[in-house]
XYZ file of C-alpha atoms in Angstrom:
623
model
C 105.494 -26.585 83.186
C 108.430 -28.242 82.339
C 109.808 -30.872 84.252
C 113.198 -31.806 86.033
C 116.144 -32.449 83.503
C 116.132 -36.204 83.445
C 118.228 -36.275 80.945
C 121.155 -35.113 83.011
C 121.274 -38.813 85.591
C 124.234 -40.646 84.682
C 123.245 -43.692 82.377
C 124.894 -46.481 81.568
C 125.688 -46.765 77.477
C 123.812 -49.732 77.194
C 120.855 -47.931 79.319
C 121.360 -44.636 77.064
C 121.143 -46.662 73.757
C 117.711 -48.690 74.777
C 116.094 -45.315 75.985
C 117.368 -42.581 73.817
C 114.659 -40.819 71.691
C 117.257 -38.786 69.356
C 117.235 -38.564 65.817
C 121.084 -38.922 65.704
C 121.261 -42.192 68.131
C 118.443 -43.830 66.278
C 120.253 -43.273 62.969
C 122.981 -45.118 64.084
C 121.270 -47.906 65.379
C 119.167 -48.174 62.276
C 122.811 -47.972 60.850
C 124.193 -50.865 62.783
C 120.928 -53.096 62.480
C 120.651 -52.414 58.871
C 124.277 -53.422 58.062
C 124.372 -56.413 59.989
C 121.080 -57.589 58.060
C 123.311 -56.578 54.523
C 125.992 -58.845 55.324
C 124.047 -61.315 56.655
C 122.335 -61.502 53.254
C 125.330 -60.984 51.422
C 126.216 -64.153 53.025
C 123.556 -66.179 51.972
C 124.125 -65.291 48.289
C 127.617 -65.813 48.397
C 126.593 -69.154 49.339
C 123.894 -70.037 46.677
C 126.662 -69.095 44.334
C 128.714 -71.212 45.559
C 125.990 -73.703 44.361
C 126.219 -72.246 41.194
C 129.611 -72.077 40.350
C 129.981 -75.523 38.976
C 127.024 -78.080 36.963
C 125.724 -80.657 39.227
C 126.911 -79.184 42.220
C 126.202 -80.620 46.025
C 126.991 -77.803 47.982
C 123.779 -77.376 49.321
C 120.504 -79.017 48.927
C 117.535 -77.829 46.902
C 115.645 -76.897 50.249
C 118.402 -75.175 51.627
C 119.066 -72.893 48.389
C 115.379 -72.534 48.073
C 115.766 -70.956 51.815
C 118.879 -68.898 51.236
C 117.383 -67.507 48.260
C 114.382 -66.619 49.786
C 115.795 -65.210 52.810
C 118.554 -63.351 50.638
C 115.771 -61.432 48.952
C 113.206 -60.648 51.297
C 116.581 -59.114 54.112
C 117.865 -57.409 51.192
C 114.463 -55.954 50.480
C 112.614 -55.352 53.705
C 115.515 -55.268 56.482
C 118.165 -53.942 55.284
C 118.230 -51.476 52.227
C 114.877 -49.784 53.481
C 116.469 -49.144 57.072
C 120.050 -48.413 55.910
C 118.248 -44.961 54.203
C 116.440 -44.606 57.462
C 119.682 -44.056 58.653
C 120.694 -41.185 56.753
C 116.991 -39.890 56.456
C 117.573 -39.891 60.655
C 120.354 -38.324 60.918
C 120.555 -35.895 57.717
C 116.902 -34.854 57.022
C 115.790 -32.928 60.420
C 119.705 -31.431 59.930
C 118.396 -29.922 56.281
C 115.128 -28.810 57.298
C 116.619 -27.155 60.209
C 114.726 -29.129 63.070
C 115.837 -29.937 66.308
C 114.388 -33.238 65.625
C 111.855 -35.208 64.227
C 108.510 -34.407 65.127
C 107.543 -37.761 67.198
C 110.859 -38.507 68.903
C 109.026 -41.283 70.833
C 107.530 -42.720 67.761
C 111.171 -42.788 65.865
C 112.640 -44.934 68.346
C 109.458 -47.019 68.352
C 109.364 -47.400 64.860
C 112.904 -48.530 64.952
C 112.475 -51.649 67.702
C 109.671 -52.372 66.074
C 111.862 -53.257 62.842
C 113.939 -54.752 64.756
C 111.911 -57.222 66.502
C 110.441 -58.161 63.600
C 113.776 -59.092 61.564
C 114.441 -60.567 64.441
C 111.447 -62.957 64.652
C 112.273 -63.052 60.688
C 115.469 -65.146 61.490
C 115.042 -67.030 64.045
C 112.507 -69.302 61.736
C 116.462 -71.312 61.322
C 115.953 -72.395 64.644
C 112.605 -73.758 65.141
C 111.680 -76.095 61.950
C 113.430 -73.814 58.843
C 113.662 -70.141 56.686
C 110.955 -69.612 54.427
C 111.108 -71.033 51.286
C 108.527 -69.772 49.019
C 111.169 -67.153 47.748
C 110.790 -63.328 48.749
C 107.169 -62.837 46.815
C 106.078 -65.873 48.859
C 103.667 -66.914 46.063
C 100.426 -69.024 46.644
C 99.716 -71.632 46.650
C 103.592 -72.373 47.419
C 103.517 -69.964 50.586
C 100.144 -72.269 51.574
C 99.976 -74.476 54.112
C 100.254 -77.329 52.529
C 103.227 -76.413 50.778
C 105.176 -74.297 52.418
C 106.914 -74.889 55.954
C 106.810 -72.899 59.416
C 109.365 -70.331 57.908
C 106.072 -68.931 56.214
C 104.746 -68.168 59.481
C 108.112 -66.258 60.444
C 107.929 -64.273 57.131
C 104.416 -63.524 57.473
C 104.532 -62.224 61.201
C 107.786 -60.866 61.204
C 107.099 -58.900 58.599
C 104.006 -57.257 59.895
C 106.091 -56.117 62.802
C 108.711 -54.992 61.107
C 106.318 -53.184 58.601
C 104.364 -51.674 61.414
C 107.730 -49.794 62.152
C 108.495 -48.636 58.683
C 105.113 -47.642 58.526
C 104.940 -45.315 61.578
C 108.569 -43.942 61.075
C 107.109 -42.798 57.235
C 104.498 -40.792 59.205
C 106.945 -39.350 61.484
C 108.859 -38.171 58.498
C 106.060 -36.519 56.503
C 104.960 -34.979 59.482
C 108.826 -33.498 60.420
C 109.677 -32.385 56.470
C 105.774 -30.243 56.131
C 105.269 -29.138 59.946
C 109.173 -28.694 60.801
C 111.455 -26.568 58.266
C 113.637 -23.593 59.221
C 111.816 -20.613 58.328
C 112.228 -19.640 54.928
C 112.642 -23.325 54.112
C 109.674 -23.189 51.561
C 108.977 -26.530 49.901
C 111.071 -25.444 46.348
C 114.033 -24.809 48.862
C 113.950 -28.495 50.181
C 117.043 -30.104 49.911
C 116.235 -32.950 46.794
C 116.710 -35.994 49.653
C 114.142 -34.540 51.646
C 111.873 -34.207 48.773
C 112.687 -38.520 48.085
C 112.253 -38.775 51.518
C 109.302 -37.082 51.822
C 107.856 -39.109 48.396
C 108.982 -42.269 49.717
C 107.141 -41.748 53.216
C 104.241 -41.451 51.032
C 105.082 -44.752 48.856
C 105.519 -46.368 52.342
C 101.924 -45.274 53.520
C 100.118 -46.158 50.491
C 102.008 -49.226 49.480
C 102.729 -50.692 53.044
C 98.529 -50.827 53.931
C 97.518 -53.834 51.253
C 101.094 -55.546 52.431
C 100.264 -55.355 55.858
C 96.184 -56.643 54.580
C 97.828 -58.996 52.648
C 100.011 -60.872 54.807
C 96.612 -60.985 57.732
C 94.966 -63.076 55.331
C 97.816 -64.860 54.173
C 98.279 -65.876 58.455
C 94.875 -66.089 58.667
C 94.962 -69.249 55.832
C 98.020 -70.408 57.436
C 97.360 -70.149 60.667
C 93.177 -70.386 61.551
C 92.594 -72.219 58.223
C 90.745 -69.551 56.515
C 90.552 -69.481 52.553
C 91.161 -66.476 50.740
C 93.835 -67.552 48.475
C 93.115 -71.427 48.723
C 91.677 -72.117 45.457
C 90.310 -76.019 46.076
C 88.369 -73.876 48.921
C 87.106 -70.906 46.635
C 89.964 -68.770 47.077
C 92.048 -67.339 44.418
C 95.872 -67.170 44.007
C 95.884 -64.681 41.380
C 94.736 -62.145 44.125
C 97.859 -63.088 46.203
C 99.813 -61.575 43.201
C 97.476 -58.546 42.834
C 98.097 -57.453 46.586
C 101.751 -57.934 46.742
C 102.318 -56.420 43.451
C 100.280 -53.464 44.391
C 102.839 -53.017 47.212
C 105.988 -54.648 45.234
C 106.288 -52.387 42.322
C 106.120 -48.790 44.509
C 108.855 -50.915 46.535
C 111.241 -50.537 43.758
C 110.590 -47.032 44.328
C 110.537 -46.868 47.880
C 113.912 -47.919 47.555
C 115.340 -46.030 44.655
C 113.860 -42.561 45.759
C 116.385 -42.120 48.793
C 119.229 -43.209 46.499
C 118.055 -40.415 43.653
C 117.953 -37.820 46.598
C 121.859 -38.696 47.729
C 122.778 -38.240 44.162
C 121.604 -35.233 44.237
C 123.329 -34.097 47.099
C 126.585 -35.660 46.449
C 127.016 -34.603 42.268
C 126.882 -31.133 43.204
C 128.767 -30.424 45.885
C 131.642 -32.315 44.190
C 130.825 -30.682 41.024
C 130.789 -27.342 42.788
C 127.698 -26.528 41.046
C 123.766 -25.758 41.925
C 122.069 -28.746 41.026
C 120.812 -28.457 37.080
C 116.971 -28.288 36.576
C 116.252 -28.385 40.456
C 112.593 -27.847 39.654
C 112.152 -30.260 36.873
C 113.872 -32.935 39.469
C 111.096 -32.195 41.977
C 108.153 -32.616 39.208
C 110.241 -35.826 37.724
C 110.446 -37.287 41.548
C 106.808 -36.492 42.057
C 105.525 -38.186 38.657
C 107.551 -41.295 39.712
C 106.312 -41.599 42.463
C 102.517 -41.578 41.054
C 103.178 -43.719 38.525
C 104.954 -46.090 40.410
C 101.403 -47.720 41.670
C 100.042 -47.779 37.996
C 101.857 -50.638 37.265
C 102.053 -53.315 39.449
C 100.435 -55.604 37.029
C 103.750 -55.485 34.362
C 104.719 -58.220 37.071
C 102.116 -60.413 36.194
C 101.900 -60.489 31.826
C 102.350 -63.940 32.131
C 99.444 -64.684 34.817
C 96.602 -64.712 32.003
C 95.339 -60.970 32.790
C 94.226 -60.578 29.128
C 96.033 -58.552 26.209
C 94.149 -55.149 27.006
C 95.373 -55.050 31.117
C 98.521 -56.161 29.392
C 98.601 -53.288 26.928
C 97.517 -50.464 29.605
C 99.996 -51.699 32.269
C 103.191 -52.118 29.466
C 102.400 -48.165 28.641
C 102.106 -46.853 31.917
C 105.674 -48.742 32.616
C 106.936 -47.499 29.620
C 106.204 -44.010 30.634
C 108.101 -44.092 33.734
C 111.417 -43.987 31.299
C 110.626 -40.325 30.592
C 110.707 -38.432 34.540
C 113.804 -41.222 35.165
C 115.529 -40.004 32.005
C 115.023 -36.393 33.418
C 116.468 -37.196 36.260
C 119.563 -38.383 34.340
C 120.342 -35.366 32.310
C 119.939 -33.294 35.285
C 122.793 -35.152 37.199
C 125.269 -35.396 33.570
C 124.169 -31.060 33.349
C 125.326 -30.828 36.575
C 128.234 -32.359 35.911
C 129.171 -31.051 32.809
C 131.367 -27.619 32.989
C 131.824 -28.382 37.209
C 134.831 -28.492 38.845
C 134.912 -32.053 39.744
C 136.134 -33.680 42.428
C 136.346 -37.480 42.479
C 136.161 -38.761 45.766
C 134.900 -41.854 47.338
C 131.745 -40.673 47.410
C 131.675 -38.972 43.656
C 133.115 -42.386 42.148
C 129.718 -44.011 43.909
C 127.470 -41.236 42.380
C 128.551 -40.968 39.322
C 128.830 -44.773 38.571
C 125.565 -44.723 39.533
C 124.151 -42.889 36.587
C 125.202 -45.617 33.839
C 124.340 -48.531 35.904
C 121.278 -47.163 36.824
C 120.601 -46.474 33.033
C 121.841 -49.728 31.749
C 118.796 -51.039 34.552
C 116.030 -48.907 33.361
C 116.467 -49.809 29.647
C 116.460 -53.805 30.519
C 113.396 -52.695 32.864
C 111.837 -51.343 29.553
C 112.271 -54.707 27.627
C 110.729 -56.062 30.432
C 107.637 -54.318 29.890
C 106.662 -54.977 26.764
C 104.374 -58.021 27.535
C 104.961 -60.240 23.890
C 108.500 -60.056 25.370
C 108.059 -60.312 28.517
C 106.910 -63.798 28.029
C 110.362 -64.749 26.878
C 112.243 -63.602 29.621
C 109.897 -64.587 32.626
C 111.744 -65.923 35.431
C 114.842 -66.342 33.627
C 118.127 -65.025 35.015
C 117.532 -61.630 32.542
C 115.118 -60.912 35.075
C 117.296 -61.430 38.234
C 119.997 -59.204 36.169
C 117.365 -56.495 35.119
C 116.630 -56.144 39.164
C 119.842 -56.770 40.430
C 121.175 -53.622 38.499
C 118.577 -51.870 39.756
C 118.940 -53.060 43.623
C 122.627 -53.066 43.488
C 124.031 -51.113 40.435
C 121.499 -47.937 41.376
C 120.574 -48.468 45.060
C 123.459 -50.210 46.852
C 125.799 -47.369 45.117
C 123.693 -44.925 46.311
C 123.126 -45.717 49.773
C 127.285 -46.033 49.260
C 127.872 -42.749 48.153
C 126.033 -41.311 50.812
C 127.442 -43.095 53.300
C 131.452 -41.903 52.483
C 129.185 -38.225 52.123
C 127.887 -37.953 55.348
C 130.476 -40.411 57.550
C 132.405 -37.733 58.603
C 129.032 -35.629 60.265
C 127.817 -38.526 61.844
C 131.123 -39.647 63.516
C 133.515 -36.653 63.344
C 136.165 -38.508 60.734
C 136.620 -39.335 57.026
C 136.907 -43.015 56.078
C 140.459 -43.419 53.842
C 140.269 -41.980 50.451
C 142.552 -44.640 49.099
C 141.004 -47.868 50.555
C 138.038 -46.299 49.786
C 138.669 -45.861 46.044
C 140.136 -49.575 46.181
C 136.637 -50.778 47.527
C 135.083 -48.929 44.704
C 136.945 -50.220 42.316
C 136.986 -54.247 43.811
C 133.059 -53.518 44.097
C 132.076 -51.957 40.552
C 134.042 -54.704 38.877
C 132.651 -57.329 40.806
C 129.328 -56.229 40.694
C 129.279 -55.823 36.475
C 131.178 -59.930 36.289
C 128.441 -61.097 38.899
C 125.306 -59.929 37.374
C 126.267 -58.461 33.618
C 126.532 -62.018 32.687
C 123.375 -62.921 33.890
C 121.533 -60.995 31.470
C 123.049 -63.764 28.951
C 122.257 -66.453 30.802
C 118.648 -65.148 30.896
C 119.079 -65.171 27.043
C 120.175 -68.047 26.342
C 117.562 -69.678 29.004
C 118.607 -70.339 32.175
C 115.738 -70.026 34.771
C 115.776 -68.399 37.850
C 115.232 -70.091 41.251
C 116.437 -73.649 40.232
C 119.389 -75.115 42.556
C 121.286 -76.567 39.725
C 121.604 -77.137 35.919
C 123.196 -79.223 33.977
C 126.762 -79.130 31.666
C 126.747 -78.789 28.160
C 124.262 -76.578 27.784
C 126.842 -73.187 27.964
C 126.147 -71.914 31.353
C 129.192 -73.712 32.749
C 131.408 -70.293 32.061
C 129.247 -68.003 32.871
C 127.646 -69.058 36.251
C 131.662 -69.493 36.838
C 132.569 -65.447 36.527
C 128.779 -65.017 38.168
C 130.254 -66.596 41.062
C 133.840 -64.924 41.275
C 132.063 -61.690 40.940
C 130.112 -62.712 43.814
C 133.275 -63.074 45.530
C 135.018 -60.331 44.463
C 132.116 -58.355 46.119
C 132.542 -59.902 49.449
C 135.791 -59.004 49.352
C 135.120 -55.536 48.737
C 132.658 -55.486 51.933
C 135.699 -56.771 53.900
C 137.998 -53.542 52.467
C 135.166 -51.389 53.402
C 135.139 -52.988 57.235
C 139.036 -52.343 57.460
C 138.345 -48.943 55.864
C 135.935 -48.442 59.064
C 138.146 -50.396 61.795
C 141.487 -48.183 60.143
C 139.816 -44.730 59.770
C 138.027 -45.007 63.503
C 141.733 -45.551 64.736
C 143.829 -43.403 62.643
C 142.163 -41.180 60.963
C 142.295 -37.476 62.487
C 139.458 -35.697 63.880
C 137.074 -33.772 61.446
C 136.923 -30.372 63.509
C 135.522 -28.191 60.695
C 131.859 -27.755 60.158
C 132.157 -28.282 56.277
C 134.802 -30.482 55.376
C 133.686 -31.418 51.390
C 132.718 -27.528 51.104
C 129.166 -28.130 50.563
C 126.014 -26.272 49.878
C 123.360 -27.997 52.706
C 122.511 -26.620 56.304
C 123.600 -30.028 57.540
C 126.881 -28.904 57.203
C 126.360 -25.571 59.135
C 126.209 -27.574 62.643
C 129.268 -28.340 64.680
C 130.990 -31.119 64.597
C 130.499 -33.407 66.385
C 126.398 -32.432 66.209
C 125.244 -31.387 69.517
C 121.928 -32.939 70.882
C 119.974 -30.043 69.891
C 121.397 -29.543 66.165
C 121.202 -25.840 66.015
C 121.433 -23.261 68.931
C 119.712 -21.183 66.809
C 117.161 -22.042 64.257
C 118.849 -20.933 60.811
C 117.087 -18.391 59.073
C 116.837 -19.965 55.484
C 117.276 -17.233 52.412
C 117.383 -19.640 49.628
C 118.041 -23.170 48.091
C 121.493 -24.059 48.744
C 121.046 -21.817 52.284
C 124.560 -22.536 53.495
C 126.247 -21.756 49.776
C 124.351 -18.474 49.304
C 125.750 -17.241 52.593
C 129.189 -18.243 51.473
C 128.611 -16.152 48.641
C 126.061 -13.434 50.074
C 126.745 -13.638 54.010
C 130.025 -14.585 55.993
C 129.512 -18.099 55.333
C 127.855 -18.650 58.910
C 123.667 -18.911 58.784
C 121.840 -16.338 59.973
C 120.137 -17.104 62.835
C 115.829 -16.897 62.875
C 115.607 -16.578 66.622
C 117.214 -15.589 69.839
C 119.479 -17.603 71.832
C 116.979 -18.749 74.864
C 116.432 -22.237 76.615
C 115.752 -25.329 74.110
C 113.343 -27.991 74.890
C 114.273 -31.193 74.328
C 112.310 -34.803 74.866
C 113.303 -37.459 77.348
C 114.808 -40.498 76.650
C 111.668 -43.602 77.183
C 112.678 -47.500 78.017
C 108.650 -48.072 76.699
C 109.611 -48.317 72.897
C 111.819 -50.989 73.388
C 108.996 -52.859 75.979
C 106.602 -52.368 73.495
C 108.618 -54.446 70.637
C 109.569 -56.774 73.087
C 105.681 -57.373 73.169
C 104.967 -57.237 69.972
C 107.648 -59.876 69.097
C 106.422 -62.355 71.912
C 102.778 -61.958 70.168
C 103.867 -62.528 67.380
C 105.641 -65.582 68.002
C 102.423 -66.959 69.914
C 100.973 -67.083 66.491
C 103.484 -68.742 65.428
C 103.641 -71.444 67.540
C 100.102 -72.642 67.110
C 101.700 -75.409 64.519
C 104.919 -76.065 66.900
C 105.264 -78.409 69.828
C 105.973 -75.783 72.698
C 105.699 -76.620 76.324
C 103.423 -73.251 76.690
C 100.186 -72.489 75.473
C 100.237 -70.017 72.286
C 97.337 -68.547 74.088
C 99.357 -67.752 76.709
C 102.453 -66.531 74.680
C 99.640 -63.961 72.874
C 98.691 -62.614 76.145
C 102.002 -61.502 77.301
C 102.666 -60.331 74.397
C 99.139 -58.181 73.929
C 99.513 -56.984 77.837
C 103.115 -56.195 77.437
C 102.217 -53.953 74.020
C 99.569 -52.456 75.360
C 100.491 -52.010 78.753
C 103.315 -49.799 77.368
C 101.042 -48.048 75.483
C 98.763 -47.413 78.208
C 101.828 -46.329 80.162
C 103.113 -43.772 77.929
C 99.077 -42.511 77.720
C 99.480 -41.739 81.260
C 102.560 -40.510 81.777
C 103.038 -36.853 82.361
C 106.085 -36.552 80.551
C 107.036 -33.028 79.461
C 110.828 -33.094 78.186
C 113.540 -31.092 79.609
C 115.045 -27.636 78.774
C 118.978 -26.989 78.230
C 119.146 -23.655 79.820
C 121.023 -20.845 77.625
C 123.840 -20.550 79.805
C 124.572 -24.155 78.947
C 123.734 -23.787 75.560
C 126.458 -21.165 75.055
C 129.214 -23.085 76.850
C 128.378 -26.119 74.879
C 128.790 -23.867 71.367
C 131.984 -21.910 72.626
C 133.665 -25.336 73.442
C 132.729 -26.679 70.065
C 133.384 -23.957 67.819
């Protein structure tokens, strides 16, 4: 039996936002949160450039760069790339598969305040004795206690919390993309960013589990004195390295995957063409994604691992160049003969494929070990990953985001501020980090808050530096792209404004909570271009109109994080001078977390229906 439609009691916004359960809401939030984290990041490196610009500069002090670097990285990394494709895997992937939603509702918003909480506790280390500043890897014995500060102890904790999230929204997805497809949605008809989605969920499970073991014995050292990576205690910090890295490399991948499915989306339907080698992509996607955890140890040639480890690991990196360069040709084939259209969102995609190239081949210097030794935490290094982070990822996640803006909120952004951004961006991105790749050369190492003049790095670290700028900049055209387009851009009333080939652009616009009245019969890869072609451009339906279930909204998620973060903190604060007990802090924080839990055991909680009457009001208004 179903019970009464909660979902129809006024709520306030601020009540609907903390309780909603829906794909589409969560999206956006992971939207919002994620973005805030980028600039906030941005910030910080804007800053440790500012450092840089000059020889003997007294900007900032070592400790402070050593705490804006490390912060920089690990946002960038953990809390705000990964959740900005959370986003659009939110919003866009139930939309492709032909769901109503994902399959754990409850656990998608959980998953999100979870992340939250934890980049929360993340920052606040400013506040209560300093960032961490053991960089984003947090090496031991640097990230020890007797080296590092309390901003450790932020990184450590907040990072489990926020990884806990990531990790149970990954499971949520695998679950929605097998159990949830339209029918006739076989696995070869998945849209190619549900297949990286679905790969990455599987990165995220496999890679996430030794982080998560990781950083308990890393708080464990820290915090209860224990001694796993303490070597004056019989520890070792070489096995600091071998967890991380086990997790760190597949990270790479974890975040390129989503990017290499919105290229895939975006190339042909402004190429007007089926995407080239679909099948080979899948296989090429799939083989990355294996390989991706044979080679952790490329990281660590330099550690002392012995010339046969370093002779496996440099092949197995090596061979990751041949699925990539696949992927390549398939998106320059696709391409090639198309009618192209170069919007916002095709300048992002298609930059992407050079930048992303011009990455990969530095990444394969980088693994052969003899040479490897050379470049070791130089600045070729921070270039090699920057072009990989920024050049592939950032322009990815951009690309999709002019792609999909109109679906998620019912306008375009401006085409010609747009293309401006683009442009300010590219430019600044190639004088920021391009250079770097010579200063690597020539021998300037990483992670070091100054150097010295006259020894030809002056120039250089200069353009670095106005390329930095020139970036910022950009992200400022791109806000008054938003702030202009939200007020003057006209409504997008069409289902299909780019005239594209995925179901996600068969729903109304805007989306209504249920996605499809209907569940769309699928008939073949590209389902909503083959019925432009082969139907009357409308998909066929798989079902009868009838009442649609839906989940109610839950206030427990957001309890729950609220718990986990006060926990956390009582960990925390075992090496801080609070006027309450950490024991005490841990117990509100374990009663609140489970209590919730407990709560939502017990609740009888059955969802709602939207009866078909409404249903067909709802799609005659909207169509």
């Amino acid at each position: 039996m179903v019970s009464e439609a909660t979902n129809t009691r006024k709520k306030s916004v601020l009540w609907d936002w903390l309780t909603t359960v829906d794909h589409k809401k969560i999206a956006i939030l992971y939207l919002i949160a994620g973005t805030l984290f980028f600039v906030k990041a941005g910030l910080m490196a804007v800053l440790f450039r500012i450092q840089l610009i000059a020889p003997e500069m007294e900007f900032i002090s070592g400790q402070t760069f050593n705490e804006l670097v490390t912060m920089h990285g690990t946002l960038m990394l953990f809390l705000a790339v990964t959740p900005l494709f959370f986003a659009f895997a939110n919003y866009v992937l139930p939309l492709q598969i032909g769901a109503r939603d994902v399959a754990f509702p409850f656990v998608n918003a959980l998953g999100f305040w979870l992340f939250l909480s934890g980049g929360i506790l993340l920052s606040i280390s400013w506040f209560f004795g300093g960032a961490p500043d053991a960089g984003w890897t947090s090496y031991v014995p640097l990230a020890s206690r007797e080296f590092g500060g309390i901003g450790i102890d932020f990184y450590v904790l907040g990072l489990q919390i926020s990884g806990f999230g990531t990790l149970i929204s990954a499971i949520n997805f695998i679950v929605t993309i097998i159990n949830m497809r339209a029918p006739g949605m076989t696995m070869m008809r998945l849209p190619l960013f549900c297949w990286t989605m679905l790969i990455t969920s599987m990165l995220i499970v496999f890679a996430f589990t030794p982080l998560a073991a990781g950083l308990l014995l890393l708080m464990l050292d820290r915090v209860f004195d224990a001694q796993f990576f303490i070597p004056g205690e019989g520890g070792n910090v070489v096995l600091w390295q071998h967890i991380f890295w086990i997790f760190g490399h597949p990270e790479v991948y974890i975040l390129v995957m989503p990017a290499f499915g919105i290229i895939s989306e975006v190339v042909p339907a402004f190429s007007k063409k089926r995407l080239f080698g679909y099948t080979s992509m899948v296989f090429a996607v799939l083989i990355i994604g294996f390989l991706s955890f044979m080679v952790w140890m490329h990281h660590m040639f330099t550690v002392g691992v012995g010339p046969i480890a370093n002779s496996v690991f440099a092949i197995a990196t090596m061979t990751i160049a041949v699925p990539t360069g696949i992927k390549v040709f398939n998106w320059l084939f696709t391409m090639w003969g198309g009618k192209l259209r170069f919007t916002t969102a095709m300048h992002f995609a298609a930059s992407f494929v050079p930048t992303f190239v011009l990455g990969g081949v530095t990444g394969v210097m980088l693994a052969m070990a003899p040479v490897d030794h050379l470049y070791h935490d130089t600045y070729f290094v921070v270039a090699h990953f920057h072009y990989i982070i920024v050049g592939g990822i950032v322009l990815g996640l951009l690309a999709g985001l002019f792609y999909w803006y109109p679906k998620m909120f019912g306008h375009k952004l401006n085409e010609t501020l747009g293309i401006i951004f683009f442009w300010v961006f590219y430019i600044g991105f190639h004088l920021t980090f391009f250079i770097q790749h010579i200063l690597g050369l020539i021998g300037m190492p990483r992670r070091v808050y100054t150097f010295l003049e006259g020894q030809g790095m002056d120039t250089m670290n200069f353009i670095s530096t106005i390329g930095a700028f020139m970036m910022s900049v950009a992200i400022i055209i791109l806000v008054i792209n938003i702030i202009y387009s939200a007020l003057k851009a006209e409504r997008v009333t069409e289902k299909d404004p780019w005239d594209a080939r995925t179901l996600e652009w068969s729903t109304n616009t805007p989306i209504p909570e249920y996605n499809f009245a209907q569940t769309p019969q699928v008939r073949s890869l590209d389902p909503l271009f083959y019925e432009k072609i082969h139907g009357n451009g409308e998909m066929k339906p798989a079902e009868p109109l009838d009442d649609i279930h839906m989940p109610n909204g839950s206030i427990l998620p957001f309890i729950m994080s609220i718990g986990m973060f006060i926990g956390g903190f009582g960990f925390i604060s075992f090496h801080m001078d609070l006027f309450i007990s950490p024991y005490v802090l841990i117990a509100i924080g374990g009663i609140t977390f489970f209590g919730g839990m407990a709560a939502r055991s017990l609740q009888n909680d059955y969802g709602y229906n939207i009866e078909k009457e409404t249903v067909e009001s709802m799609e005659k208004e909207l169509s």
